[in-house]
Each structure stands twice: as C-alpha cells, then as structure tokens.
mmCIF file of C-alpha atoms in Angstrom:
data_model
loop_
_atom_site.group_PDB
_atom_site.id
_atom_site.type_symbol
_atom_site.label_atom_id
_atom_site.label_comp_id
_atom_site.label_asym_id
_atom_site.label_seq_id
_atom_site.Cartn_x
_atom_site.Cartn_y
_atom_site.Cartn_z
ATOM 1 C CA MET A 1 -9.867 -15.231 -27.517
ATOM 2 C CA ARG A 2 -9.820 -13.349 -24.212
ATOM 3 C CA ARG A 3 -12.854 -11.204 -23.686
ATOM 4 C CA ARG A 4 -12.133 -7.836 -22.080
ATOM 5 C CA THR A 5 -14.592 -5.655 -20.232
ATOM 6 C CA SER A 6 -13.874 -2.001 -19.684
ATOM 7 C CA GLY A 7 -14.968 -0.585 -16.341
ATOM 8 C CA VAL A 8 -14.276 2.311 -14.110
ATOM 9 C CA LEU A 9 -13.901 2.143 -10.342
ATOM 10 C CA VAL A 10 -15.347 5.399 -9.123
ATOM 11 C CA MET A 11 -14.476 6.790 -5.710
ATOM 12 C CA ALA A 12 -16.222 10.144 -5.447
ATOM 13 C CA MET A 13 -18.509 11.924 -3.124
ATOM 14 C CA SER A 14 -21.516 11.087 -5.335
ATOM 15 C CA ALA A 15 -22.174 8.441 -7.955
ATOM 16 C CA VAL A 16 -21.491 9.661 -11.493
ATOM 17 C CA ALA A 17 -21.488 7.951 -14.895
ATOM 18 C CA ALA A 18 -17.939 9.006 -15.698
ATOM 19 C CA VAL A 19 -14.812 7.211 -16.833
ATOM 20 C CA THR A 20 -12.515 8.773 -14.246
ATOM 21 C CA ALA A 21 -12.671 8.500 -10.494
ATOM 22 C CA VAL A 22 -11.629 11.657 -8.664
ATOM 23 C CA ILE A 23 -10.451 11.499 -5.070
ATOM 24 C CA VAL A 24 -10.619 14.826 -3.297
ATOM 25 C CA ALA A 25 -8.055 14.910 -0.531
ATOM 26 C CA SER A 26 -6.573 17.190 2.019
ATOM 27 C CA PRO A 27 -4.199 16.362 4.896
ATOM 28 C CA ALA A 28 -5.025 16.287 8.588
ATOM 29 C CA SER A 29 -1.953 18.385 9.281
ATOM 30 C CA VAL A 30 -2.886 21.161 6.821
ATOM 31 C CA HIS A 31 -6.700 21.142 6.856
ATOM 32 C CA ALA A 32 -7.310 23.094 3.665
ATOM 33 C CA VAL A 33 -10.564 24.943 3.493
ATOM 34 C CA ASP A 34 -10.557 25.831 -0.191
ATOM 35 C CA ALA A 35 -9.164 23.622 -2.965
ATOM 36 C CA PRO A 36 -8.328 20.013 -2.076
ATOM 37 C CA VAL A 37 -4.639 19.341 -1.620
ATOM 38 C CA CYS A 38 -4.656 16.544 -4.179
ATOM 39 C CA GLU A 39 -6.934 14.953 -6.707
ATOM 40 C CA VAL A 40 -6.506 11.395 -8.000
ATOM 41 C CA GLY A 41 -8.125 10.011 -11.118
ATOM 42 C CA TYR A 42 -8.155 6.172 -11.198
ATOM 43 C CA GLN A 43 -9.395 4.531 -14.410
ATOM 44 C CA VAL A 44 -9.254 0.791 -15.071
ATOM 45 C CA ASP A 45 -9.675 -1.510 -18.062
ATOM 46 C CA GLN A 46 -10.107 -5.032 -16.720
ATOM 47 C CA TRP A 47 -10.614 -8.592 -17.874
ATOM 48 C CA ASN A 48 -10.756 -11.991 -16.171
ATOM 49 C CA ASN A 49 -8.123 -11.850 -13.379
ATOM 50 C CA GLY A 50 -6.211 -8.957 -14.964
ATOM 51 C CA PHE A 51 -6.430 -5.204 -15.326
ATOM 52 C CA VAL A 52 -4.646 -2.033 -16.436
ATOM 53 C CA ALA A 53 -4.983 1.143 -14.368
ATOM 54 C CA GLN A 54 -4.319 4.723 -15.480
ATOM 55 C CA VAL A 55 -3.721 7.142 -12.639
ATOM 56 C CA LYS A 56 -3.743 10.939 -12.802
ATOM 57 C CA LEU A 57 -2.371 12.867 -9.812
ATOM 58 C CA THR A 58 -3.050 16.589 -9.493
ATOM 59 C CA ASN A 59 -1.201 18.644 -6.881
ATOM 60 C CA ASN A 60 -3.248 21.558 -5.544
ATOM 61 C CA GLY A 61 -0.980 22.172 -2.576
ATOM 62 C CA ALA A 62 2.500 23.655 -2.376
ATOM 63 C CA PRO A 63 4.958 22.760 -5.186
ATOM 64 C CA VAL A 64 6.897 19.518 -4.656
ATOM 65 C CA SER A 65 10.176 18.358 -6.188
ATOM 66 C CA SER A 66 9.399 14.679 -5.719
ATOM 67 C CA TRP A 67 6.270 12.726 -4.999
ATOM 68 C CA ALA A 68 5.116 9.361 -3.682
ATOM 69 C CA LEU A 69 1.487 8.327 -4.034
ATOM 70 C CA THR A 70 0.374 5.488 -1.766
ATOM 71 C CA TRP A 71 -2.791 3.449 -1.476
ATOM 72 C CA THR A 72 -4.010 0.096 -0.103
ATOM 73 C CA PHE A 73 -5.752 -2.463 -2.234
ATOM 74 C CA PRO A 74 -8.972 -3.635 -0.556
ATOM 75 C CA GLY A 75 -8.917 -7.041 -2.249
ATOM 76 C CA ASP A 76 -6.491 -9.607 -3.653
ATOM 77 C CA GLN A 77 -4.784 -7.356 -6.192
ATOM 78 C CA ARG A 78 -1.152 -7.488 -7.257
ATOM 79 C CA VAL A 79 0.902 -5.024 -9.333
ATOM 80 C CA THR A 80 2.909 -6.764 -12.065
ATOM 81 C CA SER A 81 4.444 -3.817 -13.933
ATOM 82 C CA GLY A 82 4.270 -0.034 -14.204
ATOM 83 C CA TRP A 83 5.230 2.897 -16.404
ATOM 84 C CA SER A 84 5.979 6.586 -15.877
ATOM 85 C CA ALA A 85 6.423 5.841 -12.156
ATOM 86 C CA ASP A 86 8.246 3.366 -9.946
ATOM 87 C CA VAL A 87 5.295 1.255 -8.726
ATOM 88 C CA THR A 88 6.055 -1.222 -5.936
ATOM 89 C CA GLN A 89 3.898 -3.266 -3.573
ATOM 90 C CA SER A 90 4.307 -4.621 -0.028
ATOM 91 C CA GLY A 91 1.380 -6.717 1.101
ATOM 92 C CA LYS A 92 -1.684 -4.700 0.121
ATOM 93 C CA VAL A 93 0.135 -1.356 0.221
ATOM 94 C CA VAL A 94 1.248 0.163 -3.087
ATOM 95 C CA THR A 95 3.712 3.033 -3.501
ATOM 96 C CA ALA A 96 4.149 4.898 -6.797
ATOM 97 C CA LYS A 97 7.192 7.204 -6.869
ATOM 98 C CA ASN A 98 8.167 9.720 -9.510
ATOM 99 C CA GLN A 99 10.820 9.020 -12.077
ATOM 100 C CA SER A 100 13.747 11.391 -12.678
ATOM 101 C CA TYR A 101 11.909 13.462 -15.298
ATOM 102 C CA ASN A 102 8.498 13.948 -13.629
ATOM 103 C CA GLY A 103 9.193 14.656 -9.966
ATOM 104 C CA ASN A 104 8.466 18.398 -10.027
ATOM 105 C CA LEU A 105 4.790 19.206 -9.511
ATOM 106 C CA ALA A 106 3.868 22.880 -9.296
ATOM 107 C CA THR A 107 0.623 23.955 -7.691
ATOM 108 C CA GLY A 108 -2.163 22.890 -10.058
ATOM 109 C CA ALA A 109 0.123 20.605 -12.092
ATOM 110 C CA SER A 110 -0.720 17.008 -12.927
ATOM 111 C CA VAL A 111 1.188 13.849 -13.740
ATOM 112 C CA GLN A 112 -0.038 10.576 -15.191
ATOM 113 C CA PHE A 113 1.258 7.049 -14.805
ATOM 114 C CA GLY A 114 -0.052 3.548 -15.131
ATOM 115 C CA PHE A 115 0.389 -0.049 -14.071
ATOM 116 C CA GLN A 116 -0.772 -3.523 -14.959
ATOM 117 C CA GLY A 117 -2.023 -5.940 -12.306
ATOM 118 C CA ALA A 118 -3.698 -9.239 -11.528
ATOM 119 C CA TYR A 119 -6.530 -9.926 -9.127
ATOM 120 C CA GLN A 120 -8.704 -12.658 -7.634
ATOM 121 C CA GLY A 121 -12.321 -12.172 -6.709
ATOM 122 C CA THR A 122 -13.471 -8.549 -7.093
ATOM 123 C CA ASN A 123 -11.276 -5.707 -8.275
ATOM 124 C CA GLU A 124 -12.483 -2.979 -5.921
ATOM 125 C CA ALA A 125 -10.950 0.471 -6.037
ATOM 126 C CA PRO A 126 -8.601 1.795 -3.346
ATOM 127 C CA VAL A 127 -10.004 4.579 -1.156
ATOM 128 C CA ASP A 128 -7.005 5.775 0.883
ATOM 129 C CA PHE A 129 -4.759 7.630 -1.539
ATOM 130 C CA ALA A 130 -2.070 9.774 0.095
ATOM 131 C CA LEU A 131 0.405 12.176 -1.465
ATOM 132 C CA ASN A 132 3.821 12.232 0.252
ATOM 133 C CA GLY A 133 2.300 10.726 3.379
ATOM 134 C CA VAL A 134 -0.566 13.210 3.596
ATOM 135 C CA ARG A 135 -3.908 11.449 3.966
ATOM 136 C CA CYS A 136 -6.672 12.041 1.424
ATOM 137 C CA ASN A 137 -10.380 12.668 2.020
ATOM 138 C CA ASP A 138 -9.896 14.627 5.239
ATOM 139 C CA THR A 139 -11.652 17.870 4.311
ATOM 140 C CA ASN A 140 -12.695 19.069 7.765
ATOM 141 C CA PRO A 141 -10.826 22.309 8.555
ATOM 142 C CA THR A 142 -9.377 22.972 11.978
ATOM 143 C CA THR A 143 -11.015 25.926 13.705
ATOM 144 C CA SER A 144 -10.052 27.998 16.704
ATOM 145 C CA THR A 145 -13.052 26.542 18.535
ATOM 146 C CA THR A 146 -11.732 23.026 18.028
ATOM 147 C CA THR A 147 -8.314 24.015 19.310
ATOM 148 C CA THR A 148 -9.851 25.506 22.439
ATOM 149 C CA THR A 149 -11.903 22.398 23.064
ATOM 150 C CA THR A 150 -8.834 20.183 22.675
ATOM 151 C CA THR A 151 -6.867 22.240 25.171
ATOM 152 C CA THR A 152 -9.728 21.957 27.699
ATOM 153 C CA THR A 153 -9.806 18.205 27.184
ATOM 154 C CA THR A 154 -6.070 18.087 27.885
ATOM 155 C CA THR A 155 -6.528 19.739 31.263
ATOM 156 C CA THR A 156 -9.452 17.666 32.447
ATOM 157 C CA THR A 157 -8.991 14.144 31.079
ATOM 158 C CA THR A 158 -5.292 13.359 30.745
ATOM 159 C CA THR A 159 -2.324 12.941 32.998
ATOM 160 C CA THR A 160 -0.084 15.188 30.926
ATOM 161 C CA SER A 161 0.077 18.853 30.060
ATOM 162 C CA GLN A 162 0.754 18.085 26.394
ATOM 163 C CA GLN A 163 -1.928 18.712 23.794
ATOM 164 C CA PRO A 164 -3.441 15.243 23.351
ATOM 165 C CA PRO A 165 -3.894 13.368 20.077
ATOM 166 C CA PRO A 166 -7.361 12.192 19.030
ATOM 167 C CA ASN A 167 -9.065 9.408 20.944
ATOM 168 C CA CYS A 168 -7.400 10.035 24.277
ATOM 169 C CA PRO A 169 -9.224 8.279 27.147
ATOM 170 C CA THR A 170 -9.525 9.539 30.688
ATOM 171 C CA GLY A 171 -6.493 8.704 32.838
ATOM 172 C CA ALA A 172 -4.177 7.956 29.906
ATOM 173 C CA PHE A 173 -0.884 9.571 28.953
ATOM 174 C CA CYS A 174 -1.395 11.103 25.512
ATOM 175 C CA ASP A 175 1.041 13.139 23.469
ATOM 176 C CA GLY A 176 0.936 14.398 19.905
ATOM 177 C CA PHE A 177 4.170 16.417 20.443
ATOM 178 C CA GLU A 178 2.377 19.684 19.661
ATOM 179 C CA ASN A 179 3.810 21.417 22.729
ATOM 180 C CA GLN A 180 7.444 20.707 21.790
ATOM 181 C CA THR A 181 9.074 24.113 21.285
ATOM 182 C CA GLY A 182 12.555 23.189 20.012
ATOM 183 C CA THR A 183 14.050 20.589 17.726
ATOM 184 C CA THR A 184 15.235 18.346 20.607
ATOM 185 C CA PRO A 185 12.485 16.288 22.313
ATOM 186 C CA ALA A 186 11.924 17.543 25.869
ATOM 187 C CA GLY A 187 9.210 17.796 28.511
ATOM 188 C CA ASP A 188 7.863 14.330 29.292
ATOM 189 C CA TRP A 189 10.461 12.741 26.973
ATOM 190 C CA SER A 190 14.187 12.259 27.373
ATOM 191 C CA LEU A 191 16.790 11.090 24.869
ATOM 192 C CA THR A 192 18.807 7.931 25.444
ATOM 193 C CA PHE A 193 21.593 6.385 23.441
ATOM 194 C CA PRO A 194 22.043 2.735 24.448
ATOM 195 C CA ASN A 195 25.606 1.385 24.343
ATOM 196 C CA CYS A 196 27.200 4.525 22.886
ATOM 197 C CA GLN A 197 26.198 7.627 20.951
ATOM 198 C CA GLY A 198 26.724 7.590 17.191
ATOM 199 C CA ALA A 199 24.978 8.824 14.073
ATOM 200 C CA GLY A 200 21.368 8.093 15.076
ATOM 201 C CA THR A 201 19.251 11.168 15.844
ATOM 202 C CA ALA A 202 15.807 12.062 17.228
ATOM 203 C CA THR A 203 14.305 15.468 16.416
ATOM 204 C CA VAL A 204 10.998 17.308 16.554
ATOM 205 C CA ASP A 205 9.727 17.572 12.969
ATOM 206 C CA SER A 206 7.320 20.307 11.855
ATOM 207 C CA SER A 207 7.095 19.147 8.229
ATOM 208 C CA THR A 208 5.475 15.733 8.705
ATOM 209 C CA ALA A 209 2.669 14.755 11.099
ATOM 210 C CA TYR A 210 -0.191 12.296 11.410
ATOM 211 C CA SER A 211 -2.339 14.957 13.083
ATOM 212 C CA GLY A 212 -1.569 18.494 14.163
ATOM 213 C CA SER A 213 1.706 19.898 12.888
ATOM 214 C CA LYS A 214 4.481 18.021 14.696
ATOM 215 C CA SER A 215 5.944 14.547 15.081
ATOM 216 C CA ILE A 216 9.186 12.936 16.211
ATOM 217 C CA ARG A 217 11.619 12.065 13.470
ATOM 218 C CA ILE A 218 14.159 9.285 14.002
ATOM 219 C CA ASP A 219 17.127 9.035 11.641
ATOM 220 C CA GLY A 220 18.082 5.432 12.353
ATOM 221 C CA ARG A 221 21.486 4.133 11.391
ATOM 222 C CA ALA A 222 22.853 0.616 11.268
ATOM 223 C CA GLY A 223 25.478 -0.525 13.721
ATOM 224 C CA TYR A 224 26.070 -1.034 17.422
ATOM 225 C CA CYS A 225 26.818 2.582 18.362
ATOM 226 C CA ASN A 226 24.027 4.263 16.449
ATOM 227 C CA HIS A 227 21.077 3.379 18.676
ATOM 228 C CA VAL A 228 18.825 6.289 19.626
ATOM 229 C CA PHE A 229 15.562 6.507 21.588
ATOM 230 C CA LEU A 230 13.302 9.003 23.312
ATOM 231 C CA GLY A 231 11.564 7.642 26.367
ATOM 232 C CA THR A 232 9.003 8.382 29.041
ATOM 233 C CA THR A 233 7.726 6.754 32.217
ATOM 234 C CA LYS A 234 4.340 8.476 32.020
ATOM 235 C CA GLY A 235 1.312 6.213 31.939
ATOM 236 C CA MET A 236 3.242 2.987 32.581
ATOM 237 C CA ASN A 237 1.261 0.572 34.717
ATOM 238 C CA GLY A 238 3.502 -2.374 35.427
ATOM 239 C CA SER A 239 1.942 -5.533 34.022
ATOM 240 C CA GLY A 240 -1.245 -3.869 32.719
ATOM 241 C CA THR A 241 -0.133 -1.588 29.932
ATOM 242 C CA TYR A 242 -1.668 -0.778 26.545
ATOM 243 C CA ALA A 243 -0.088 1.552 24.042
ATOM 244 C CA ARG A 244 -0.966 3.045 20.686
ATOM 245 C CA PHE A 245 1.211 5.066 18.362
ATOM 246 C CA TYR A 246 1.385 5.993 14.704
ATOM 247 C CA VAL A 247 4.571 5.298 12.756
ATOM 248 C CA ARG A 248 5.696 6.140 9.230
ATOM 249 C CA HIS A 249 8.974 5.020 7.702
ATOM 250 C CA THR A 250 10.852 5.002 4.407
ATOM 251 C CA THR A 251 12.787 1.734 4.147
ATOM 252 C CA ALA A 252 11.439 -1.813 4.297
ATOM 253 C CA LEU A 253 12.190 -3.741 7.482
ATOM 254 C CA PRO A 254 15.384 -5.692 6.792
ATOM 255 C CA GLU A 255 16.260 -9.366 7.197
ATOM 256 C CA ALA A 256 18.390 -8.505 10.225
ATOM 257 C CA HIS A 257 16.902 -7.728 13.663
ATOM 258 C CA VAL A 258 15.886 -4.097 14.320
ATOM 259 C CA THR A 259 13.941 -2.466 17.177
ATOM 260 C CA PHE A 260 11.817 0.700 17.098
ATOM 261 C CA ALA A 261 9.995 0.417 20.445
ATOM 262 C CA ALA A 262 11.323 -0.878 23.769
ATOM 263 C CA MET A 263 10.239 -1.136 27.379
ATOM 264 C CA LYS A 264 12.357 -1.994 30.421
ATOM 265 C CA ASP A 265 11.066 -5.036 32.273
ATOM 266 C CA SER A 266 11.845 -4.807 35.994
ATOM 267 C CA ALA A 267 10.702 -8.440 36.412
ATOM 268 C CA ASP A 268 13.347 -9.596 33.916
ATOM 269 C CA ASN A 269 16.490 -8.093 35.468
ATOM 270 C CA GLY A 270 15.831 -4.763 33.750
ATOM 271 C CA LYS A 271 16.102 -6.265 30.288
ATOM 272 C CA ASP A 272 14.010 -4.872 27.431
ATOM 273 C CA LEU A 273 10.843 -6.113 25.831
ATOM 274 C CA ARG A 274 11.362 -4.985 22.239
ATOM 275 C CA MET A 275 9.137 -4.450 19.179
ATOM 276 C CA GLY A 276 10.710 -4.208 15.773
ATOM 277 C CA GLY A 277 11.337 -6.340 12.767
ATOM 278 C CA GLN A 278 13.184 -9.332 11.396
ATOM 279 C CA ASN A 279 12.896 -11.212 8.120
ATOM 280 C CA ARG A 280 11.008 -8.175 6.770
ATOM 281 C CA ALA A 281 8.084 -8.521 9.174
ATOM 282 C CA LEU A 282 7.067 -7.113 12.540
ATOM 283 C CA GLN A 283 8.235 -9.058 15.569
ATOM 284 C CA TRP A 284 8.619 -8.961 19.329
ATOM 285 C CA ASN A 285 12.000 -9.804 20.898
ATOM 286 C CA ARG A 286 12.867 -10.518 24.519
ATOM 287 C CA GLU A 287 16.352 -9.126 25.221
ATOM 288 C CA SER A 288 17.116 -11.513 28.096
ATOM 289 C CA ASP A 289 16.940 -14.724 26.021
ATOM 290 C CA ASP A 290 16.461 -13.421 22.460
ATOM 291 C CA ALA A 291 13.147 -15.258 22.132
ATOM 292 C CA THR A 292 11.054 -13.930 19.258
ATOM 293 C CA LEU A 293 7.334 -13.659 18.598
ATOM 294 C CA PRO A 294 6.562 -15.082 16.125
ATOM 295 C CA GLU A 295 9.241 -17.737 15.657
ATOM 296 C CA GLN A 296 11.449 -16.876 12.702
ATOM 297 C CA SER A 297 10.375 -19.878 10.646
ATOM 298 C CA PRO A 298 8.711 -19.271 7.252
ATOM 299 C CA ASN A 299 5.344 -20.243 8.730
ATOM 300 C CA GLY A 300 5.870 -17.978 11.714
ATOM 301 C CA VAL A 301 6.952 -14.933 9.712
ATOM 302 C CA ALA A 302 3.982 -15.454 7.365
ATOM 303 C CA GLN A 303 1.649 -14.930 10.337
ATOM 304 C CA SER A 304 3.089 -11.490 11.009
ATOM 305 C CA THR A 305 2.967 -8.480 8.664
ATOM 306 C CA PRO A 306 5.396 -5.960 7.164
ATOM 307 C CA LEU A 307 5.294 -2.334 8.239
ATOM 308 C CA ALA A 308 3.828 -0.294 5.367
ATOM 309 C CA LEU A 309 6.137 2.187 3.680
ATOM 310 C CA ASN A 310 5.659 5.918 3.325
ATOM 311 C CA GLN A 311 2.318 6.069 5.063
ATOM 312 C CA TRP A 312 1.104 6.310 8.633
ATOM 313 C CA THR A 313 0.377 2.999 10.364
ATOM 314 C CA CYS A 314 -1.525 2.609 13.623
ATOM 315 C CA VAL A 315 0.267 0.175 15.925
ATOM 316 C CA GLU A 316 -1.266 -1.027 19.216
ATOM 317 C CA PHE A 317 -0.198 -3.544 21.798
ATOM 318 C CA GLY A 318 -1.362 -4.702 25.186
ATOM 319 C CA VAL A 319 0.594 -6.460 27.954
ATOM 320 C CA THR A 320 -1.643 -7.825 30.717
ATOM 321 C CA GLY A 321 -0.147 -10.332 33.063
ATOM 322 C CA SER A 322 1.632 -12.912 30.879
ATOM 323 C CA GLU A 323 -0.470 -12.105 27.775
ATOM 324 C CA LEU A 324 0.844 -10.031 24.863
ATOM 325 C CA ARG A 325 -1.348 -8.935 21.944
ATOM 326 C CA THR A 326 -0.704 -6.694 18.954
ATOM 327 C CA TRP A 327 -2.913 -4.854 16.478
ATOM 328 C CA VAL A 328 -2.000 -3.069 13.215
ATOM 329 C CA ASN A 329 -4.519 -0.595 11.851
ATOM 330 C CA GLY A 330 -7.103 -2.018 14.237
ATOM 331 C CA THR A 331 -6.657 -5.692 13.188
ATOM 332 C CA GLU A 332 -5.014 -8.190 15.519
ATOM 333 C CA VAL A 333 -1.892 -9.829 14.030
ATOM 334 C CA PRO A 334 -2.038 -13.617 14.689
ATOM 335 C CA GLY A 335 1.732 -14.008 14.735
ATOM 336 C CA LEU A 336 2.146 -11.303 17.390
ATOM 337 C CA VAL A 337 0.022 -12.886 20.093
ATOM 338 C CA ALA A 338 1.286 -14.795 23.147
ATOM 339 C CA ASP A 339 -1.835 -15.965 25.015
ATOM 340 C CA GLY A 340 -0.429 -18.692 27.263
ATOM 341 C CA VAL A 341 -1.435 -21.520 24.912
ATOM 342 C CA SER A 342 1.493 -22.714 22.836
ATOM 343 C CA THR A 343 0.980 -22.276 19.083
ATOM 344 C CA PRO A 344 3.584 -23.812 16.747
ATOM 345 C CA ASP A 345 5.603 -21.258 14.748
ATOM 346 C CA VAL A 346 4.093 -18.428 16.820
ATOM 347 C CA ASP A 347 4.668 -18.459 20.594
ATOM 348 C CA SER A 348 6.112 -21.924 21.312
ATOM 349 C CA GLN A 349 9.606 -20.472 21.756
ATOM 350 C CA TRP A 350 8.275 -17.516 23.710
ATOM 351 C CA LEU A 351 6.484 -19.780 26.210
ATOM 352 C CA ARG A 352 9.399 -22.089 26.838
ATOM 353 C CA ARG A 353 10.264 -19.791 29.712
ATOM 354 C CA SER A 354 7.660 -20.458 32.357
ATOM 355 C CA GLY A 355 6.427 -17.711 34.622
ATOM 356 C CA TRP A 356 7.111 -14.799 32.226
ATOM 357 C CA ARG A 357 5.095 -11.927 33.675
ATOM 358 C CA PRO A 358 6.596 -8.546 32.731
ATOM 359 C CA ALA A 359 6.494 -5.395 34.833
ATOM 360 C CA LEU A 360 7.173 -2.583 32.382
ATOM 361 C CA THR A 361 8.588 0.664 33.733
ATOM 362 C CA ASP A 362 9.211 2.889 30.715
ATOM 363 C CA PHE A 363 8.287 3.317 27.030
ATOM 364 C CA ARG A 364 10.802 4.276 24.313
ATOM 365 C CA LEU A 365 10.551 4.957 20.595
ATOM 366 C CA GLY A 366 13.561 5.064 18.311
ATOM 367 C CA TRP A 367 15.863 2.735 16.389
ATOM 368 C CA GLU A 368 18.263 -0.091 17.084
ATOM 369 C CA SER A 369 19.855 -2.058 14.243
ATOM 370 C CA TYR A 370 21.909 -5.142 14.959
ATOM 371 C CA GLY A 371 23.179 -5.551 11.398
ATOM 372 C CA SER A 372 22.451 -3.759 8.137
ATOM 373 C CA GLY A 373 19.513 -1.411 8.040
ATOM 374 C CA ASP A 374 19.215 2.364 8.039
ATOM 375 C CA ASP A 375 15.714 3.801 8.241
ATOM 376 C CA THR A 376 13.999 7.142 8.724
ATOM 377 C CA LEU A 377 10.912 6.965 10.928
ATOM 378 C CA TRP A 378 8.310 9.384 12.252
ATOM 379 C CA PHE A 379 6.195 8.764 15.382
ATOM 380 C CA ASP A 380 3.039 10.639 16.377
ATOM 381 C CA ASP A 381 -0.076 10.493 18.568
ATOM 382 C CA VAL A 382 1.255 8.293 21.375
ATOM 383 C CA VAL A 383 -1.217 6.983 23.965
ATOM 384 C CA ILE A 384 -0.297 4.824 26.984
ATOM 385 C CA SER A 385 -3.318 3.569 28.894
ATOM 386 C CA PRO A 386 -4.521 0.879 31.315
ATOM 387 C CA SER A 387 -6.957 -0.335 28.631
ATOM 388 C CA ARG A 388 -6.964 -0.676 24.866
ATOM 389 C CA VAL A 389 -7.236 2.636 23.048
ATOM 390 C CA GLY A 390 -7.958 1.821 19.375
ATOM 391 C CA CYS A 391 -7.023 3.806 16.303
ATOM 392 C CA ALA A 392 -8.326 7.350 15.907
#
C-alpha cells in the first residue's frame, strides 16, 4: 500500500504554519504601491515520487479576459495531467492557461485549478509565478526620485540618449525603448525587411514590458517575404562584442530554422551571424555556410535549451575573436559555445572552417522563418557592451 504524506510548500514573506502558500506579486512595469497585483496559493499533497498541486490565482489588478500563469520548477518535477486549466511544460517552465469558461477575472476575483505531477529528489516549490507575463514579488514602487536618478545615469554613463534599462555599464549602448514616442521604432533603431516586405511587423508596445512601460513587439510570420527586423549600429565593437536582451514569445520554437537576432559580419562577405531556433531549441547559424551551433543531431540539440514561453527570458552572448559563448538567465548553455576546441555534436561542424573570426557591424532583433512558424515576440532592455553585462 502506498503511503502518502501531505505537505505544503510555503512561499511567503514569513514562515507560517498554514496549508496554503501565498505569493504576493506586482509587476515591474506597473509597480503597485497598495494591493499586490496577484496572489497565488500553492498547496500540495505528495507521496514518493508523485504529487498533486492545487493552485488558487487571485487577480488584484485590472480585469482580464484571459490569463496565463507561469512558473519554473526548481527541481526535477514534471506535470503529468491537469484540470480546470490547460497546463503544459517546456523544460522546467510551466504554463497554465484558462479554459473557455474561466478566462474572465475581474479585479479581486479568483480561479482555482490543479495538476498532478511526478518528481525526483526534493519537491521544492516554485518562486517565480507570473500572471500574463508580469513578474511576481516585485513590490518596490517607482518614485519620481528614481526616475530622475535614472535620467542622470543615462547622460553620464551611456553612449545613447535613450533611458537605459537596469544594469547598464559605463560605455555601453543601453536601450529600454522608453523614449520611443510613436508606434514605429525610431531614433537609434531602423526597420529592415530582408528579401521583401510582407506581413511581418515591428511596433513599439506600451502594454507589455520587462521593465518600464515599453518594449518592441514583433509579429513574426512564416515565409520568405515576411522577414522583419529593427537594427542599430550603436555599441558594436567589431570582434569584441557582448550583448544582453530580454525576450518573451508565445509560440514554441519550431522544427524548422528561424532567426530572431542577427549581426552582419564584415569579415564573412557581409553575411549574417544568426541566433534563433531549430528542432525546438536555441541555435546559432552562420549564413555563409549554414553551419549550426550546436550540430542538429539529437545529442547536439539536447545540449541546447528551448526558449521559455509567455515569460521574459534573459539572453546574453559574447563574441571575442573566434570564441562564441551564450547564456540564458545567467547560465551558460553548453551547446551554444564555440571555444576553438572541437566538441562532438556541439561545435565540430562550426570549426570545420578554419580562421573564422567575425567582425560584427550591426545588431538586429526581429523574425525570420524559413519554413513553418509564426510567432509573436517582445524585446526589451537591450545592452551592447565590450564586456559581459549579466542579467538585471
């Protein structure tokens, strides 16, 4: 007979002997000073290698007509089924979306759903709940003093007149898109439509942001003519370039090749060094010879990572000489490293061309799809620097 133990994973601001964990959350882009924007109760009943979780979501912000609650499992946990919500998992990231009958949440209204899962090791509670992409646990309000300080920092420590995102080092190009005044990206950024202009669009979005109140929204469409990018030459430093940006998207990376970041390489006949996805995982692609990093073998793809859905992800990369390194949420991705020493299934194909030493002249964010694959993406808090920046 299986013995069950009932326990509660509590994530609160103080330890309490309660059966429900309450997460108090407010978004960086709203900075509520009164009631938290959302509250999440997370109650578990677990046994050896299995558990059932009951989740209660309370919306204290503006009414919503649909909701998606996301979190990241800290351990080896796997969702096996759910009820009263569409609960899916990609890697450690879980997304619970409303069903047709429970999408409307008025201010102060709550909804409950549940799921069953399996785990190995410890069944620790998630701590990064987010409602419709808005981060939880950020309760520090923005004040006029902070805004003034940020503006001063922009003038004295960056190479751009734009209001900088957090963690902007001296001498870097930093842009959180806060100074964009229209819906079409302008200023330090220009729109480009490789090949031909189609249905892909890039707009300034004031409804979704990682920090501040604005981001760039890309409506990416499949097909040769639908490529769209916004680009800048600010901060580019030839063969010694580091970049950091935050990205959020709505559709899993497809099997086919897609690109969401590109840089022109003047040392490779002006061809692009491209970051995107293939086989549902992040990858680098060299336009001139279509070499990929990692190799698109099962072992190679397994050493990369998918791009999490419906939540902001910090992506960093560095190109120094012939070395290319990549970090996601502060952790280096083994399959996205070319360090000059050939590693099977990772950079063996990449290094077959001797003497690769890129000189990058611009930086572009957007969407290219070379097969099937529409996606909607948001980009925010871009930093281009001569040294690694890190996540804010």
